[in-house]
Coordinates of N, CA and C in Angstrom, one line a residue:
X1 N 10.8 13.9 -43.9 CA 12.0 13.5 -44.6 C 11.8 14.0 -46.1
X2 N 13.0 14.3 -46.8 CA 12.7 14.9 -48.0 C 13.7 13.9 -48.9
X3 N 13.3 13.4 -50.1 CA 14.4 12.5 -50.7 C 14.5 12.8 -51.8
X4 N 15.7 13.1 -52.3 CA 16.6 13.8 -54.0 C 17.2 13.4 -53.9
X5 N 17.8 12.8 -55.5 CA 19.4 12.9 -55.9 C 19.8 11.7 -55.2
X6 N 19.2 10.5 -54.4 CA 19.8 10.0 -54.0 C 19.9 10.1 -52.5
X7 N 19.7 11.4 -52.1 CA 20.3 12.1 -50.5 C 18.5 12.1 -49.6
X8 N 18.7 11.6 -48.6 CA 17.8 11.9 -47.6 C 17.6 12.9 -46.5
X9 N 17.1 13.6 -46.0 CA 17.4 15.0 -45.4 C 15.9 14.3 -44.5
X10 N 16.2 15.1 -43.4 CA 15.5 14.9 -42.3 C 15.4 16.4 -41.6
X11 N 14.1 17.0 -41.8 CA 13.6 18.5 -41.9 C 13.1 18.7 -40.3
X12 N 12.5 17.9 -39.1 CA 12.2 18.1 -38.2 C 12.0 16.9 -37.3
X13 N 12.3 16.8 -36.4 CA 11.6 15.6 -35.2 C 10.6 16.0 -34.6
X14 N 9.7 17.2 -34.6 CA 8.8 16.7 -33.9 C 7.6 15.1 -34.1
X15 N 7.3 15.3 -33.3 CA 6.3 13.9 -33.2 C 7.0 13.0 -33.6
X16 N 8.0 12.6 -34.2 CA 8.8 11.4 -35.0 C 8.9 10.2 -33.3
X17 N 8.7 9.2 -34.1 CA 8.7 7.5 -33.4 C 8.5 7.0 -34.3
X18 N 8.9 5.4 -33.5 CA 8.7 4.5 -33.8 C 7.6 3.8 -33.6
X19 N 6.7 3.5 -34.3 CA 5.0 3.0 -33.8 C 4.5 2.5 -34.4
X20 N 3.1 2.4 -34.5 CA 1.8 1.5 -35.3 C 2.1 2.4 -36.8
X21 N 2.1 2.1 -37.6 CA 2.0 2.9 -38.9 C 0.2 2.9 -39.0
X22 N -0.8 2.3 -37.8 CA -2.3 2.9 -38.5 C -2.4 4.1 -37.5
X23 N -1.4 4.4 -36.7 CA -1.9 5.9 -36.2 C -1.2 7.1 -37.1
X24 N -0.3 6.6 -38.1 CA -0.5 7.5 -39.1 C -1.8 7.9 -39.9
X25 N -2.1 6.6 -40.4 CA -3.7 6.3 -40.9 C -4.4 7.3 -40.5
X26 N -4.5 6.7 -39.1 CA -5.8 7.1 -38.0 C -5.7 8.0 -38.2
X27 N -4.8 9.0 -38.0 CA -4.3 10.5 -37.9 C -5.2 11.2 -39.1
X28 N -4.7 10.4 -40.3 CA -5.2 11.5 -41.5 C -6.5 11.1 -41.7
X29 N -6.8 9.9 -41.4 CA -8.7 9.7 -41.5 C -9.2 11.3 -40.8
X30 N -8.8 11.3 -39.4 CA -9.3 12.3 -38.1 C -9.0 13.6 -38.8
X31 N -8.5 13.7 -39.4 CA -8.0 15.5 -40.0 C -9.0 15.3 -41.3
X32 N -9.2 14.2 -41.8 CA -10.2 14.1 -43.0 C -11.6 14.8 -42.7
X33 N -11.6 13.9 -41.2 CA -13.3 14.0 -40.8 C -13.4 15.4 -40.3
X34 N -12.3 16.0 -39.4 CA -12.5 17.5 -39.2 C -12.8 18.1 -40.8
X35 N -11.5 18.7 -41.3 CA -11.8 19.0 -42.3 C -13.3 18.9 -43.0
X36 N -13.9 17.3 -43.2 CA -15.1 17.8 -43.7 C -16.3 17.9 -43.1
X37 N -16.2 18.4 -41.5 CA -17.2 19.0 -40.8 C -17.5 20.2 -41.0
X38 N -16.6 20.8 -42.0 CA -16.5 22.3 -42.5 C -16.8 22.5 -43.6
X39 N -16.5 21.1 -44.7 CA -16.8 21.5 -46.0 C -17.4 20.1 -46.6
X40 N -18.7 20.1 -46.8 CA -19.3 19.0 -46.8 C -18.7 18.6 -48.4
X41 N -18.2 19.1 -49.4 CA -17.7 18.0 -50.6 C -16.5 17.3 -50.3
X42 N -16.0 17.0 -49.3 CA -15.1 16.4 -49.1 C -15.2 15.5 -48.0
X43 N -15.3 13.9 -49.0 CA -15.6 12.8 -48.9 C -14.6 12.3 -47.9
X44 N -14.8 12.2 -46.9 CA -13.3 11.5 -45.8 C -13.4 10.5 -45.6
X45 N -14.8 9.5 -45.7 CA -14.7 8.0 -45.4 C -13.9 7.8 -46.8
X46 N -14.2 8.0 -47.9 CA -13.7 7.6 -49.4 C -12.5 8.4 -49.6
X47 N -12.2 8.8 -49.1 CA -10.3 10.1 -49.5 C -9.8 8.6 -48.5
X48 N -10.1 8.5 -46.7 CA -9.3 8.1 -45.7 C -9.4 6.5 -46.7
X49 N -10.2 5.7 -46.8 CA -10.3 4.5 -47.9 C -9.3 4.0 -48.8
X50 N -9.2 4.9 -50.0 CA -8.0 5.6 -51.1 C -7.3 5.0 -50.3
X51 N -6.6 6.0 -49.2 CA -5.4 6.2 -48.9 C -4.8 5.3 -48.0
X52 N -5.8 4.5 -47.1 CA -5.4 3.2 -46.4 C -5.4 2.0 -47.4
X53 N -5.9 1.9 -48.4 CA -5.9 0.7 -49.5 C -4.5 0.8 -50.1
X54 N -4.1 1.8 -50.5 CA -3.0 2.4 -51.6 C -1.8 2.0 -49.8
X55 N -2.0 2.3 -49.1 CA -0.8 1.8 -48.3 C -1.0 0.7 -48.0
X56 N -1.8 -0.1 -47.8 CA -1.9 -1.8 -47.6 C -1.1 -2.5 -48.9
X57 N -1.4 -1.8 -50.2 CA -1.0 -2.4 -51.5 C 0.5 -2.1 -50.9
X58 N 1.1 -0.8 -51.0 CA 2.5 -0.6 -51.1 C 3.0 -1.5 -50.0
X59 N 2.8 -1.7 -48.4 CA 2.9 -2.2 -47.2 C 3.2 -4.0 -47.7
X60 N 2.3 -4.0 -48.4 CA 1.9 -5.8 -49.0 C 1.1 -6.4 -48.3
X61 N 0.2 -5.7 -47.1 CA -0.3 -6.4 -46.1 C -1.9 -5.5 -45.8
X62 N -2.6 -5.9 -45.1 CA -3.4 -5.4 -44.8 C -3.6 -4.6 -43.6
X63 N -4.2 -3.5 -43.2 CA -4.3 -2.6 -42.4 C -5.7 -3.3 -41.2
X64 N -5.0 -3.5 -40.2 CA -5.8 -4.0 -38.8 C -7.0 -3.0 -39.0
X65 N -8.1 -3.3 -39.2 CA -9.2 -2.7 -38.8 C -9.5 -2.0 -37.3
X66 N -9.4 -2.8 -36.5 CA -9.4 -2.5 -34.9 C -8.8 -1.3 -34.4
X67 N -7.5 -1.8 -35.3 CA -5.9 -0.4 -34.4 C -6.7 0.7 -35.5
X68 N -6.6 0.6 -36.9 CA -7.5 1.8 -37.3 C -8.1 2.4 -36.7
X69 N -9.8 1.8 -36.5 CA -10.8 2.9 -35.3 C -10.0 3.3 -34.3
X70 N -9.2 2.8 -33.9 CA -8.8 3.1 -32.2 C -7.6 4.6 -32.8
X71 N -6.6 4.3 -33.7 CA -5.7 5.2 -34.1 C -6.8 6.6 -34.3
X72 N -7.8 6.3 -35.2 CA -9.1 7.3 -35.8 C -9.5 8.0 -34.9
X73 N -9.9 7.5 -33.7 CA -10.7 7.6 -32.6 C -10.2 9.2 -31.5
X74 N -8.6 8.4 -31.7 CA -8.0 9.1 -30.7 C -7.2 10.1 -31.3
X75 N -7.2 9.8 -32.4 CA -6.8 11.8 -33.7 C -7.8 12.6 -33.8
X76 N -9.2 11.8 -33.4 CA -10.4 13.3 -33.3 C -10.3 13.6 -31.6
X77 N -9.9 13.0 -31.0 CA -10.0 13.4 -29.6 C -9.1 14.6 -29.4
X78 N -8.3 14.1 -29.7 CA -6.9 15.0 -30.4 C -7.4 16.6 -30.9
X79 N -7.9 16.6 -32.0 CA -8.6 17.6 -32.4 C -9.5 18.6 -31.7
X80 N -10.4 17.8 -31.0 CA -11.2 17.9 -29.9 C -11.3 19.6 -29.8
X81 N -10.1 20.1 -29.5 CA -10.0 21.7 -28.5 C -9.8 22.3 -30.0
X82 N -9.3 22.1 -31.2 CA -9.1 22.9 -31.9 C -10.1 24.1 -32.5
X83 N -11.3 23.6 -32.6 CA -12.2 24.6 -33.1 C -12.2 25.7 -31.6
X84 N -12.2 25.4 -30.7 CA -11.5 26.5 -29.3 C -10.8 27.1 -29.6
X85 N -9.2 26.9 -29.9 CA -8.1 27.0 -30.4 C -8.4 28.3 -31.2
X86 N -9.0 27.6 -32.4 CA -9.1 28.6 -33.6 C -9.9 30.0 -33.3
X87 N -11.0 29.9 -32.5 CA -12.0 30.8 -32.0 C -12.8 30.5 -32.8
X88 N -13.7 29.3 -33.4 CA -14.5 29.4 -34.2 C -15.5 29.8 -33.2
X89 N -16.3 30.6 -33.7 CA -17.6 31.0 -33.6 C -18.4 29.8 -33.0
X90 N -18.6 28.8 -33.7 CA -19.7 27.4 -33.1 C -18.9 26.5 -32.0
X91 N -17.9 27.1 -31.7 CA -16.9 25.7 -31.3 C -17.2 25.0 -30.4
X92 N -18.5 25.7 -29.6 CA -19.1 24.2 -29.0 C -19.7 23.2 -29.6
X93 N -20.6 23.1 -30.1 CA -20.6 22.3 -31.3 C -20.0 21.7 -32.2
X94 N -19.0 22.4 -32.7 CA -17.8 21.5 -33.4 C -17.4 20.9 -32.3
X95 N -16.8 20.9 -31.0 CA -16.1 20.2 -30.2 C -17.0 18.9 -30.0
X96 N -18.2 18.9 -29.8 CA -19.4 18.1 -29.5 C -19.7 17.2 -30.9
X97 N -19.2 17.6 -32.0 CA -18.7 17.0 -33.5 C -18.2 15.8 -33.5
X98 N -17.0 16.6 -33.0 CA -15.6 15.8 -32.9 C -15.7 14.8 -31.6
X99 N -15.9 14.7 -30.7 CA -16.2 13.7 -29.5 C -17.1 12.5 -30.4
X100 N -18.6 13.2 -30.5 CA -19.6 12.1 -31.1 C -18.5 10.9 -31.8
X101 N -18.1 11.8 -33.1 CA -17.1 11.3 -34.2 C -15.9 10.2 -33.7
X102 N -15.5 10.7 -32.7 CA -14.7 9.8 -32.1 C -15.2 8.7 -31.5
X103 N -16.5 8.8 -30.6 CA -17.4 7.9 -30.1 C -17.4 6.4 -31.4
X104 N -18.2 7.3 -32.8 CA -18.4 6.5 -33.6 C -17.4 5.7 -34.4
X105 N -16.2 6.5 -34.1 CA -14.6 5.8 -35.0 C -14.6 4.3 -34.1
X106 N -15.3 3.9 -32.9 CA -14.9 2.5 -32.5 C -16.0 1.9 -32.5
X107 N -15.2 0.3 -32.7 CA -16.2 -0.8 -32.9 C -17.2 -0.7 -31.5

């Protein structure tokens, strides 16, 4: 969604529902943690942190810890084939990254 002037525009439906707003969360935690399997100055426990605190404030509420991991968990599973995907060079290992990672996103 894009908002100006007042007007709201609606640019694409993919993935759009109705749902948990921590598998948004979870989602960007999981792209945090890929991302910094590649580039270790980027902090994803402390970026994903920020950004779930700053939406609990705006929200007024607090963000379920539980549905978190589980949202987290299943955005790296998600990811999973991407380093395939891409042809990385290691991608077995990155895939074997990303599973552990997922392992570790739950209580």
């Amino acid at each position: 969604f894009l908002a100006s002037d007042g007007r709201t525009v609606l640019l694409d439906f993919d993935r759009s529902y109705l749902g948990d707003p921590a598998a948004d969360l979870g989602n960007f935690a999981a792209n945090l943690i890929y991302l910094a399997m590649a580039d270790a100055t980027i902090d994803a426990p402390g970026l994903a942190g920020v950004f779930t605190r700053a939406y609990a404030a705006a929200d007024g509420g607090a963000v379920d810890a539980g549905r978190l991991a589980f949202w987290t968990s299943l955005g790296l599973l998600q990811l999973a084939p991407t380093p395939f995907r891409n042809l990385e060079k290691d991608w077995p290992q990155r895939i074997a990254a990303l599973l552990a990672a997922a392992r570790r996103s739950l209580p």
